[in-house]
Each structure stands twice: as C-alpha cells, then as structure tokens.
Coordinates of C-alpha atoms and ligand atoms in Angstrom, one line a residue:
M1 CA -0.1 0.0 0.0
S2 CA 1.3 3.3 -0.9
L3 CA 2.3 5.8 1.9
I4 CA 0.2 9.0 2.1
S5 CA 1.9 12.5 2.9
T6 CA 0.5 14.5 5.8
Q7 CA -0.2 17.3 3.1
T8 CA -2.9 14.8 1.5
V9 CA -4.4 14.1 4.8
A10 CA -4.7 17.8 5.6
E11 CA -6.6 18.3 2.5
H12 CA -9.3 16.0 4.2
S13 CA -10.3 18.6 7.1
N14 CA -13.9 19.2 7.4
A15 CA -17.1 17.2 7.5
S16 CA -17.5 16.4 4.0
S17 CA -14.1 14.6 3.8
C18 CA -12.6 14.0 7.2
W19 CA -9.5 11.9 7.3
I20 CA -7.5 11.6 10.6
I21 CA -4.3 9.9 11.6
V22 CA -4.3 7.6 14.4
H23 CA -0.9 5.7 15.5
G24 CA 0.7 6.4 12.2
K25 CA -2.4 5.1 10.0
V26 CA -4.8 7.2 8.0
Y27 CA -8.6 6.8 8.1
D28 CA -11.5 8.2 6.5
V29 CA -13.8 8.8 9.3
T30 CA -16.4 10.9 7.1
E31 CA -19.2 8.5 7.1
F32 CA -18.7 7.4 10.8
L33 CA -18.8 10.9 12.2
P34 CA -22.5 10.8 13.1
E35 CA -22.1 7.5 14.5
H36 CA -19.3 8.7 16.9
P37 CA -20.4 8.1 20.4
G38 CA -18.6 11.1 21.6
G39 CA -20.3 13.2 18.8
S40 CA -18.7 14.3 15.5
K41 CA -17.3 17.8 16.7
I42 CA -14.5 16.2 18.8
I43 CA -13.4 14.3 15.5
L44 CA -13.5 17.4 13.4
K45 CA -11.3 19.0 15.5
Y46 CA -8.8 16.6 14.6
A47 CA -9.7 16.4 10.7
G48 CA -6.7 16.5 8.5
K49 CA -4.4 15.8 11.6
D50 CA -3.1 13.6 13.9
A51 CA -5.5 12.7 16.4
T52 CA -3.5 9.8 18.4
E53 CA -2.9 11.9 21.5
A54 CA -6.6 12.5 22.1
Y55 CA -7.7 9.0 21.0
D56 CA -5.6 7.3 23.2
P57 CA -6.8 7.6 26.8
I58 CA -10.4 7.1 25.8
H59 CA -10.3 4.4 23.2
P60 CA -9.0 1.0 23.3
P61 CA -6.2 0.8 20.5
D62 CA -8.2 -1.4 18.2
A63 CA -11.5 0.7 18.6
I64 CA -10.9 2.5 15.2
T65 CA -9.7 -0.8 13.3
T66 CA -12.7 -2.8 14.4
H67 CA -15.5 0.2 14.1
L68 CA -14.3 1.4 10.8
P69 CA -15.0 -0.7 7.4
K70 CA -11.7 -2.1 5.9
N71 CA -12.0 0.0 3.0
K72 CA -11.9 3.3 5.2
H73 CA -8.5 2.3 6.3
L74 CA -6.6 4.3 3.9
G75 CA -2.8 3.4 4.6
A76 CA 0.3 4.3 6.5
V77 CA 1.4 7.8 6.9
D78 CA 4.5 8.8 4.9
P79 CA 6.9 9.4 7.8
N80 CA 9.3 11.8 5.5
T81 CA 6.2 14.2 5.5
V82 CA 5.8 14.3 9.3
I83 CA 6.8 17.5 10.9
K84 CA 7.8 16.9 14.5
V85 CA 6.1 19.3 16.6
V86 CA 7.8 19.8 19.9
K87 CA 5.2 20.3 22.4
E88 CA 5.5 22.9 24.9
I89 CA 4.9 21.8 28.5
T90 CA 2.1 23.6 30.2
A91 CA 2.7 25.1 33.7
E92 CA 0.0 22.5 34.9
E93 CA 2.0 19.5 33.3
K94 CA 5.2 20.8 34.7
K95 CA 3.9 21.3 38.1
R96 CA 2.6 17.6 37.8
Q97 CA 6.0 16.2 36.8
E98 CA 7.5 18.0 39.6
L99 CA 5.1 16.4 42.1
M100 CA 5.4 12.9 40.3
A101 CA 9.2 13.2 41.3
A102 CA 8.6 14.2 44.6
R103 CA 5.9 11.7 45.6
P104 CA 6.4 9.6 48.8
S105 CA 8.3 6.3 48.3
L106 CA 6.1 3.4 48.2
D107 CA 7.6 2.4 51.6
E108 CA 5.8 5.5 52.8
I109 CA 2.5 4.2 51.6
V110 CA 0.8 2.5 54.6
N111 CA -2.8 2.5 53.6
L112 CA -5.1 2.8 50.4
H113 CA -6.1 6.4 51.3
D114 CA -2.5 7.4 50.7
F115 CA -2.7 6.2 47.0
E116 CA -5.8 8.4 46.7
A117 CA -4.0 11.4 48.0
V118 CA -1.0 10.8 45.7
A119 CA -3.0 10.0 42.8
K120 CA -5.2 13.3 43.4
A121 CA -1.8 15.4 43.4
I122 CA -0.2 14.0 40.5
L123 CA -3.1 13.1 38.1
P124 CA -3.8 15.6 35.3
A125 CA -7.0 17.7 36.4
K126 CA -9.1 16.0 33.8
A127 CA -8.3 12.6 34.9
W128 CA -8.8 13.4 38.5
A129 CA -12.2 15.1 38.0
Y130 CA -13.4 12.2 35.9
Y131 CA -12.1 9.3 38.5
S132 CA -13.1 10.9 41.6
S133 CA -16.4 12.5 40.7
A134 CA -19.6 11.1 41.9
S135 CA -23.3 12.2 41.0
D136 CA -25.2 15.3 42.5
D137 CA -24.2 16.3 45.9
E138 CA -22.1 13.1 46.3
I139 CA -23.7 12.0 49.3
T140 CA -23.8 8.5 48.3
I141 CA -19.9 8.4 47.8
R142 CA -19.5 9.6 51.4
E143 CA -22.2 7.3 52.8
N144 CA -20.4 4.3 51.3
R145 CA -17.5 4.9 53.6
A146 CA -19.7 6.1 56.6
A147 CA -21.7 2.9 56.4
Y148 CA -18.9 0.8 57.1
Q149 CA -18.3 2.8 60.4
R150 CA -21.8 2.2 61.5
I151 CA -20.8 -1.6 61.8
W152 CA -18.9 -2.4 64.9
F153 CA -16.9 -5.5 65.6
R154 CA -17.8 -8.2 68.3
P155 CA -14.5 -10.0 68.4
R156 CA -14.2 -13.6 69.8
I157 CA -10.9 -14.4 71.8
L158 CA -8.7 -17.4 72.6
R159 CA -9.2 -19.1 69.3
D160 CA -5.7 -20.1 68.5
V161 CA -5.3 -17.5 65.4
S162 CA -1.6 -18.3 65.0
V163 CA -2.4 -19.2 61.3
V164 CA -5.0 -17.2 59.4
N165 CA -5.9 -17.5 55.9
W166 CA -7.9 -15.2 53.9
S167 CA -7.9 -17.1 50.4
T168 CA -11.4 -17.9 49.2
T169 CA -13.4 -19.0 45.9
I170 CA -15.4 -16.3 44.0
L171 CA -17.8 -18.0 41.4
G172 CA -15.9 -21.1 41.9
Q173 CA -12.5 -19.5 41.2
R174 CA -9.4 -19.4 43.4
S175 CA -8.6 -16.1 44.8
S176 CA -5.8 -15.1 47.2
L177 CA -7.8 -12.4 48.7
P178 CA -11.5 -12.0 49.6
V179 CA -11.5 -9.1 47.1
Y180 CA -11.7 -8.7 43.4
I181 CA -10.5 -5.5 41.2
S182 CA -13.8 -4.3 40.0
A183 CA -14.1 -2.4 37.0
T184 CA -13.0 1.3 36.4
A185 CA -13.1 2.7 32.8
L186 CA -10.3 4.9 31.0
G187 CA -7.1 3.5 32.8
K188 CA -5.1 5.4 30.3
L189 CA -6.4 8.7 31.7
G190 CA -4.2 8.1 34.6
H191 CA -1.2 5.9 33.5
P192 CA 0.3 5.1 30.1
D193 CA -0.3 1.3 30.8
G194 CA -3.7 1.9 32.1
E195 CA -5.6 -1.5 33.1
L196 CA -2.5 -3.7 32.4
N197 CA -1.2 -2.5 35.6
L198 CA -4.1 -4.6 37.4
T199 CA -3.6 -7.4 35.0
W200 CA 0.1 -7.7 35.8
A201 CA -0.1 -7.3 39.7
A202 CA -3.3 -9.6 39.7
G203 CA -1.5 -12.4 37.8
K204 CA 1.5 -12.0 40.1
H205 CA -0.7 -12.4 43.4
G206 CA -3.6 -14.5 42.4
V207 CA -6.1 -11.8 42.5
I208 CA -9.2 -11.6 40.1
Q209 CA -9.6 -8.7 37.7
M210 CA -12.8 -7.7 36.3
I211 CA -12.3 -6.2 32.8
P212 CA -14.1 -3.1 32.2
T213 CA -16.2 -2.4 28.9
L214 CA -14.6 0.9 28.7
A215 CA -11.3 0.0 29.4
S216 CA -8.5 2.0 27.7
C217 CA -6.5 -1.0 26.9
S218 CA -8.3 -3.6 24.3
F219 CA -10.0 -6.5 25.8
D220 CA -7.5 -8.6 23.9
E221 CA -4.4 -6.7 25.1
I222 CA -5.8 -7.6 28.8
V223 CA -6.5 -10.9 28.0
D224 CA -3.1 -11.5 26.5
A225 CA -1.3 -10.3 29.5
V226 CA -2.5 -13.0 31.7
V227 CA -0.2 -15.8 33.2
P228 CA -1.3 -19.3 33.3
G229 CA -4.2 -19.8 35.7
Q230 CA -4.9 -16.2 36.0
V231 CA -8.7 -15.7 36.5
Q232 CA -10.8 -12.5 35.0
F233 CA -14.2 -11.6 34.6
V234 CA -15.7 -8.9 32.3
Q235 CA -17.9 -6.2 33.2
L236 CA -20.5 -5.3 30.4
Y237 CA -22.4 -2.2 29.4
V238 CA -25.1 -3.5 27.2
N239 CA -25.0 -1.9 24.0
R240 CA -28.0 -0.8 22.0
D241 CA -26.8 -3.2 19.1
R242 CA -27.2 -6.4 20.7
E243 CA -25.1 -8.0 18.1
I244 CA -22.2 -6.1 19.3
T245 CA -23.1 -7.1 22.8
K246 CA -23.3 -10.6 21.9
R247 CA -19.9 -10.7 19.9
Y248 CA -18.1 -9.2 23.0
V249 CA -19.6 -11.7 25.5
Q250 CA -19.0 -14.7 23.3
H251 CA -15.5 -13.5 22.4
A252 CA -14.9 -13.0 26.4
E253 CA -16.0 -16.5 27.1
K254 CA -13.7 -18.0 24.1
R255 CA -10.9 -16.1 25.6
G256 CA -11.4 -17.6 29.0
V257 CA -13.1 -15.2 31.0
K258 CA -15.0 -16.5 33.9
G259 CA -17.6 -14.4 34.8
L260 CA -19.9 -11.9 33.2
F261 CA -21.0 -9.0 35.3
I262 CA -23.7 -6.8 33.8
T263 CA -24.0 -3.2 34.9
V264 CA -27.6 -2.5 35.6
D265 CA -27.6 0.6 37.6
A266 CA -26.7 2.7 34.7
P267 CA -29.5 3.3 31.9
Q268 CA -28.4 6.8 32.0
L269 CA -25.2 8.0 33.3
G270 CA -25.1 10.1 36.6
R271 CA -24.4 13.8 36.6
R272 CA -20.9 14.2 37.8
E273 CA -20.4 17.6 38.6
K274 CA -16.7 17.6 39.1
D275 CA -16.4 16.0 35.7
M276 CA -19.0 18.3 34.2
R277 CA -17.2 21.3 35.5
M278 CA -13.7 20.4 34.1
K279 CA -12.4 22.9 31.6
F280 CA -10.9 21.3 28.8
V281 CA -7.5 22.9 27.6
D282 CA -7.2 23.3 23.8
E283 CA -3.8 23.1 21.9
S284 CA -3.4 26.9 22.4
G285 CA -3.3 26.3 26.1
V286 CA -6.8 28.3 26.4
A287 CA -9.0 26.6 29.0
K288 CA -12.5 26.1 27.6
V289 CA -15.4 24.0 28.5
Q290 CA -16.1 20.7 26.2
E291 CA -17.3 21.8 22.7
N292 CA -20.9 21.5 21.7
Q293 CA -20.9 18.0 20.1
S294 CA -23.6 16.8 18.2
G295 CA -26.3 15.0 20.4
V296 CA -24.1 15.9 23.4
K297 CA -24.7 18.8 25.9
K298 CA -22.0 21.5 26.4
D299 CA -21.4 20.3 30.0
E300 CA -21.5 16.6 29.7
G301 CA -17.8 15.9 30.9
V302 CA -15.6 13.0 29.8
A303 CA -18.2 9.9 31.0
R304 CA -21.4 11.1 29.6
A305 CA -20.0 12.1 26.3
I306 CA -19.3 8.5 25.6
S307 CA -21.9 6.8 27.2
S308 CA -24.6 6.9 24.3
F309 CA -24.2 3.5 23.3
I310 CA -25.3 2.0 26.5
D311 CA -29.1 0.7 26.2
P312 CA -31.7 2.2 28.7
S313 CA -34.2 -0.2 27.4
L314 CA -32.3 -3.2 29.0
S315 CA -34.9 -5.1 30.9
W316 CA -35.7 -8.3 33.0
K317 CA -36.9 -9.6 29.4
D318 CA -33.4 -9.7 28.1
I319 CA -31.9 -11.8 31.0
P320 CA -32.9 -15.4 29.1
W321 CA -31.2 -14.1 26.2
F322 CA -28.2 -13.6 28.1
K323 CA -28.3 -17.0 29.3
S324 CA -28.7 -18.1 25.7
I325 CA -25.6 -16.6 24.3
T326 CA -23.2 -17.6 27.0
N327 CA -22.2 -20.3 29.7
M328 CA -20.3 -17.8 32.0
P329 CA -22.0 -17.4 35.4
I330 CA -24.1 -14.1 35.0
V331 CA -23.9 -11.7 37.7
L332 CA -26.1 -8.4 38.1
K333 CA -23.8 -5.4 39.2
G334 CA -25.7 -2.5 40.6
V335 CA -28.5 -4.2 42.4
A336 CA -30.1 -2.4 45.5
T337 CA -33.0 -3.9 46.8
P338 CA -33.9 -7.4 48.2
E339 CA -36.8 -7.3 45.5
D340 CA -34.5 -7.3 42.7
A341 CA -32.4 -9.8 44.4
L342 CA -34.9 -12.1 44.7
M343 CA -35.8 -11.5 41.0
A344 CA -32.0 -12.2 40.0
Y345 CA -32.0 -15.4 41.9
D346 CA -35.4 -16.7 40.2
Y347 CA -34.2 -16.0 36.8
G348 CA -31.3 -18.4 37.8
L349 CA -28.3 -15.9 37.7
A350 CA -25.3 -16.6 39.6
G351 CA -25.2 -13.7 41.7
I352 CA -25.4 -9.9 42.2
V353 CA -23.2 -7.2 43.2
L354 CA -24.8 -4.9 45.6
S355 CA -23.2 -1.4 44.6
N356 CA -24.2 1.9 43.8
H357 CA -21.4 2.4 41.1
G358 CA -19.2 4.0 43.6
G359 CA -21.6 6.9 44.3
R360 CA -21.7 7.9 40.6
Q361 CA -25.1 7.0 39.8
L362 CA -28.3 7.6 41.8
D363 CA -27.3 10.0 44.6
T364 CA -28.5 9.2 48.0
A365 CA -29.0 5.7 47.1
R366 CA -28.1 3.6 50.1
S367 CA -24.7 1.8 50.4
G368 CA -24.5 -1.8 49.3
V369 CA -23.4 -2.7 52.9
E370 CA -26.7 -1.5 54.1
N371 CA -28.5 -3.4 51.5
L372 CA -26.6 -6.7 52.3
M373 CA -28.6 -7.4 55.5
E374 CA -32.1 -7.0 54.0
V375 CA -30.7 -8.9 50.8
V376 CA -29.4 -11.6 52.7
A377 CA -32.6 -12.1 54.9
A378 CA -34.6 -12.0 51.8
L379 CA -32.4 -14.9 50.3
K380 CA -32.6 -17.0 53.2
T381 CA -36.5 -17.3 52.4
R382 CA -35.5 -19.3 49.4
G383 CA -33.3 -21.8 51.0
P384 CA -30.3 -22.6 52.9
W385 CA -27.6 -20.0 53.1
P386 CA -24.8 -19.5 52.0
N387 CA -25.9 -20.8 48.9
P388 CA -23.1 -21.9 46.8
K389 CA -25.3 -21.3 43.5
F390 CA -25.9 -17.7 44.3
E391 CA -23.4 -15.3 45.6
V392 CA -23.9 -11.7 46.7
F393 CA -21.2 -9.3 46.3
V394 CA -20.7 -5.9 47.8
D395 CA -18.7 -2.8 46.5
G396 CA -18.3 0.8 47.2
G397 CA -16.2 2.7 49.7
I398 CA -13.9 -0.3 50.7
R399 CA -10.7 0.9 51.8
R400 CA -9.8 -1.6 54.8
A401 CA -9.8 -4.8 55.5
S402 CA -12.1 -4.4 58.5
D403 CA -14.7 -3.1 55.7
V404 CA -14.1 -6.3 53.8
L405 CA -14.5 -8.4 56.9
K406 CA -17.7 -6.6 57.9
A407 CA -19.2 -7.4 54.4
I408 CA -18.1 -10.9 54.5
A409 CA -19.4 -11.6 58.1
L410 CA -22.7 -10.1 56.9
G411 CA -23.1 -12.5 54.0
A412 CA -21.2 -11.2 51.0
S413 CA -18.9 -14.0 49.2
A414 CA -16.4 -11.2 48.5
V415 CA -16.0 -7.6 47.7
G416 CA -15.0 -5.4 45.1
V417 CA -12.5 -2.4 45.0
G418 CA -12.4 -0.1 42.1
R419 CA -11.0 3.3 42.7
A420 CA -8.5 2.3 45.3
F421 CA -6.8 -0.1 43.2
M422 CA -7.1 2.3 40.2
Y423 CA -5.4 5.2 42.2
S424 CA -2.7 2.9 43.2
F425 CA -1.5 2.2 39.7
C426 CA -2.1 6.0 38.6
A427 CA 0.3 6.5 41.4
Y428 CA 2.8 3.9 41.1
G429 CA 2.0 1.6 38.2
Q430 CA 2.0 -2.0 38.8
E431 CA 4.0 -1.7 41.8
G432 CA 1.7 0.3 43.4
V433 CA -1.2 -2.4 43.0
E434 CA 1.0 -4.9 44.3
K435 CA 1.6 -2.5 47.5
A436 CA -2.2 -2.3 47.5
F437 CA -2.7 -5.8 47.7
Q438 CA 0.2 -6.3 50.6
I439 CA -1.9 -3.6 52.5
F440 CA -5.0 -5.6 52.4
R441 CA -2.8 -8.7 53.3
D442 CA -1.4 -7.2 56.4
E443 CA -4.7 -5.7 57.5
L444 CA -6.5 -8.9 56.8
E445 CA -4.1 -10.7 59.0
M446 CA -4.4 -8.5 61.9
N447 CA -8.1 -8.0 62.0
M448 CA -8.7 -11.7 61.5
R449 CA -6.5 -12.3 64.4
L450 CA -8.2 -9.7 66.5
I451 CA -11.5 -10.8 65.4
G452 CA -10.9 -14.4 66.1
A453 CA -11.6 -15.7 62.7
R454 CA -9.0 -18.0 61.0
T455 CA -10.7 -18.5 57.9
I456 CA -13.1 -16.4 55.8
D457 CA -15.6 -19.1 56.5
E458 CA -15.4 -18.6 60.0
L459 CA -16.6 -15.1 59.6
A460 CA -20.1 -14.9 61.1
P461 CA -23.1 -12.4 61.6
D462 CA -22.4 -12.5 65.2
M463 CA -19.0 -11.0 64.8
V464 CA -20.3 -7.8 64.1
D465 CA -22.6 -5.5 65.5
A466 CA -24.8 -3.8 62.3
S467 CA -27.8 -2.8 64.8
G468 CA -26.9 0.9 63.9
I469 CA -26.6 0.3 60.0
H470 CA -29.8 2.1 59.2
S471 CA -29.3 5.0 61.5
R472 CA -29.2 8.5 60.1
V473 CA -28.5 10.5 63.3
G474 CA -25.0 11.1 62.4
L475 CA -22.9 9.7 65.0
T476 CA -20.4 8.5 62.8
P477 CA -16.9 9.7 63.5
T478 CA -15.4 11.8 60.9
D479 CA -13.1 9.8 58.4
N480 CA -10.4 12.3 58.1
L481 CA -8.1 10.4 55.7
Y482 CA -10.9 9.9 53.3
N483 CA -12.2 13.5 53.7
S484 CA -8.9 15.1 53.1
T485 CA -8.7 13.6 49.5
Y486 CA -12.6 13.9 48.8
Q487 CA -13.0 17.5 49.6
P488 CA -16.4 19.2 49.4
L489 CA -18.0 20.2 46.0
A490 CA -17.1 23.5 44.3
L491 CA -19.8 25.9 43.4
A492 CA -20.1 27.7 40.2
Q493 CA -17.0 29.8 39.2
F494 CA -16.6 33.4 38.3
K495 CA -15.1 34.3 35.1
N496 CA -11.2 35.0 35.4
K497 CA -10.8 33.7 38.8
Ligands
PPY1 C1 -18.3 5.3 35.0 O1 -17.8 6.4 34.7 O2 -19.0 5.4 36.1 C2 -18.3 4.2 34.3 O3 -18.9 3.4 34.8 C3 -17.6 4.1 33.1 C4 -18.2 4.9 31.8 C5 -17.2 5.7 31.2 C6 -18.0 6.4 30.2 C7 -19.2 6.2 29.6 C8 -20.0 5.3 30.4 C9 -19.4 4.8 31.5

C-alpha cells in the first residue's frame, strides 16, 4: 500500500471529507462522524491531522480498526512528511511532573487512602475530575464510607489464631484475597499502561480482575497479558446494538473469561459535576468548556460524552437471552433491593453485586453494605444460606480490610474494590497495585486475628454489630483520611478567577 503524505491528509479537514491519523495510519472517518459516541465535533477538531494523543486515553487501540470498515483504512502516513512538533509543556504539566518526582516512596504508603492522596496530586486535572467525581451532591460516595463505620465488631477471643488464611473462592474460582478488582473505565487517563497494571499485579498475586467494557486498553491486550491460571471476569455495558454485545460476550467466553458482570445501574449516566465542570484545555493552552458536540450537551464531562451506546431499554426480559448466548456465570452489578435480588435469584443467575456504582449514579442511594443485610434475609427465604449457587458481592467505599471482613461477616462472598486499586496504579503503576494487595494482606491478617476468625468461612454475622446500620443520626466519627482526599464539591466559578 502506498504511503500517504501529511499534506494529502490535511486536504481532508472538514465534515464532507474527514481523514484523521491514529498511530501512524490514515482513516477516512467521514461517514462515521454521525455515529461517533462522543459526537462528531470532537473528531472534526482533528480533521486532516494526527488525533493519536486525544484518541489514546479514551479508546482501546483497536476501537478504530474494529468499528471502521476496511475500505476506510487508507494506509500508512509517509514518515518523511511528518513534521515533528516539539510540544511546549504547560505550567500544569510541569507542576505535575515535579510532584510526580517528589511523591512519597512506596515504603511510605501505609494505607489505601495514601494512594488516593498521591493520585489526586499527580493526576492531570481532567483525569482526577473523571475518576473522583460522583453524582449530584456526592452524598452516596461519602455514605459508602460512613456505612462501614456504623458497623462495629464483636470480636471472639482465645481461638488460636496463629495461622490465618484469607484466600477464598469467587464464583468457583480461587482467589488469594476475598477482594476482586472491580471495573473502572479509562485507565490510560491516569497511567500510560492503563488497566494492564492491574492485570500484571493480579496475575502475580492470584487476584481476580474484572475487565471493564470501557477500558483504555483493548480487551484482547488485557486477556493476552495473563499468566497461566490467572482468572478474569468481564463487566458489560449492554450496547443498543445487541449483535455487538453478543460478539463481545462470546469473545470474552472464548478467551477464557470466567464471569459476566452486567452493569444494571446505569441506564443513563449520573451527572457528575466535578467531571462536568472540568475545563478542557485546547492546543493553544486556553481553557474552555468541552465543545458542543452533536447530541452531546456542552457540560457533559468525559463520561457522559461517550455513554450514548448504553441501552436504557435493558430489562428483565433480556435475561434469558443473555443466558442463551453464554455459559459464563452471569452476575447483575448494581442491585440495591431485596426485591431485585430475589428476581435475579429466580431468573437463575449466579449472583448480584450490591453496588451504587461508587456513588456515581443515583445520589442518596443507600450503600451496598446497608442493603446486604436485607438482601441476605430475603434470600434465606429461598433456601439454605450461604447458597453456593448464588453469590452476593458488595462494592463501594471499601478502603480497609475491616470493611471487607464486615461485608463478609454479613453474608457477602467477596467484595469489589475499584477506585483504590485504580489510584494505586495511577500513582505507582504495577508496583502500586502490588503494594495495595500487600496492605490488604497485612490488614486482613491483623483484623482476622483480632476478630478471632482463622478463615473466611469462620466469619459470621455474630462477629459484627450492625444494629446501627440504618441509623441516620450522624453519630459517625469523621473519616479524616478519606475526607482530606474527597473534599467538598465546588460551586459555580466566576470568570477570570
Ligand atoms: C463510570 O464512569 O462510572 C463508568 O462506569 C464508565 C463509563 C465511562 C464512560 C461512559 C459510560 C460509562
């Protein structure tokens, strides 16, 4: 195939003929413009130019090659025609790099909150806004922490806890921790290796990773990075085009993925105001609000801009279809009531995740752990509990092994941790994730000894006092570490301030 000069590409710089360069290849995206989930305007900004830098953090590398018909793959750029532009480092980037160089050594990281504080300091503002944001008044994201502090331990003594073992099984798969890595999107906003940091660390330590639909790395890159025996689950946003969903699910199963977690709490994406308020900085260094893209409102933020493919018509009626296209155990992620838990059970699913999407969806939704007690009580009406055929997981706000142990004592099989692992790789790459696992191990060992549970199976409801879980009287002690990272929301800003 002949090489295409950058001058030729530059001639196709508008909506009637729009070519872009991604990773040294030229693509004709003219007909794709109206279909782009993020709107056409954002592509047109790069019409006739190299779009790689903008493309990378929010698309897996193969997104363009799989979505664009082969006849629109025009060929490679002639390297002799590429003019190298030395990019000036912005003041924000310079400060970020200085902070990165001065970040605490990993030895100084003693808890998961530390990762979040470091990530907050060193992440580009856009990435921090996207990752840290939660919906509306951000009550639920804080409640996710607070709920664990309304549960107290009833430790048992004199049980010979010289040896404690926190390994377990999750959906029948061995896991070295009673914790799995929950799906978080767009990992390359925070680290050039994105989600692969999690895969590498998880493989080394026998932890299960849930692969996000909206990962920055491609699904196959993440699956290709496993070591023998490594277990992965996959999280699914159901596409309006069910053929795409079917292909994705069946491909995941073929590649050895061991569980399908269908996200059911996001028929529409929550309004995350920190993300929405984020000012985007254009090439000239001028801050501006995200452009008005077709079908996307001006103030959408990163997540909403790319969420239009998610099908809000998803319903219980689709469940038999999912069961017909895969043999993977199917888990609904984002259940919040005993009514829906029982429906999931009656539909013959493998489990549920009691989750409020890290506080990013329905604000003032209750925490997963608060819902857990009612859900377990309801499931007990269907037969003996625990039931090996139906597992209940909890995610949201887990930062300590004590949180993990409380959820398990109340009936969860295991818990999911999303943000804390993500921040650990944003701040320190793979080593950060490994350190996060180590922190969990250290805290699990200590807490299991102090509670008097030698194994995960020995954790029982009578080891906790959750009688105050539904209390809203505000007797919860302040969580200073967490609150110093998750600062109060800001109000509208005046211009030029
Ligand atoms: C989230 O941001 O909460 C997500 O679940 C990921 C996402 C990202 C972009 C669009 C839709 C969902």
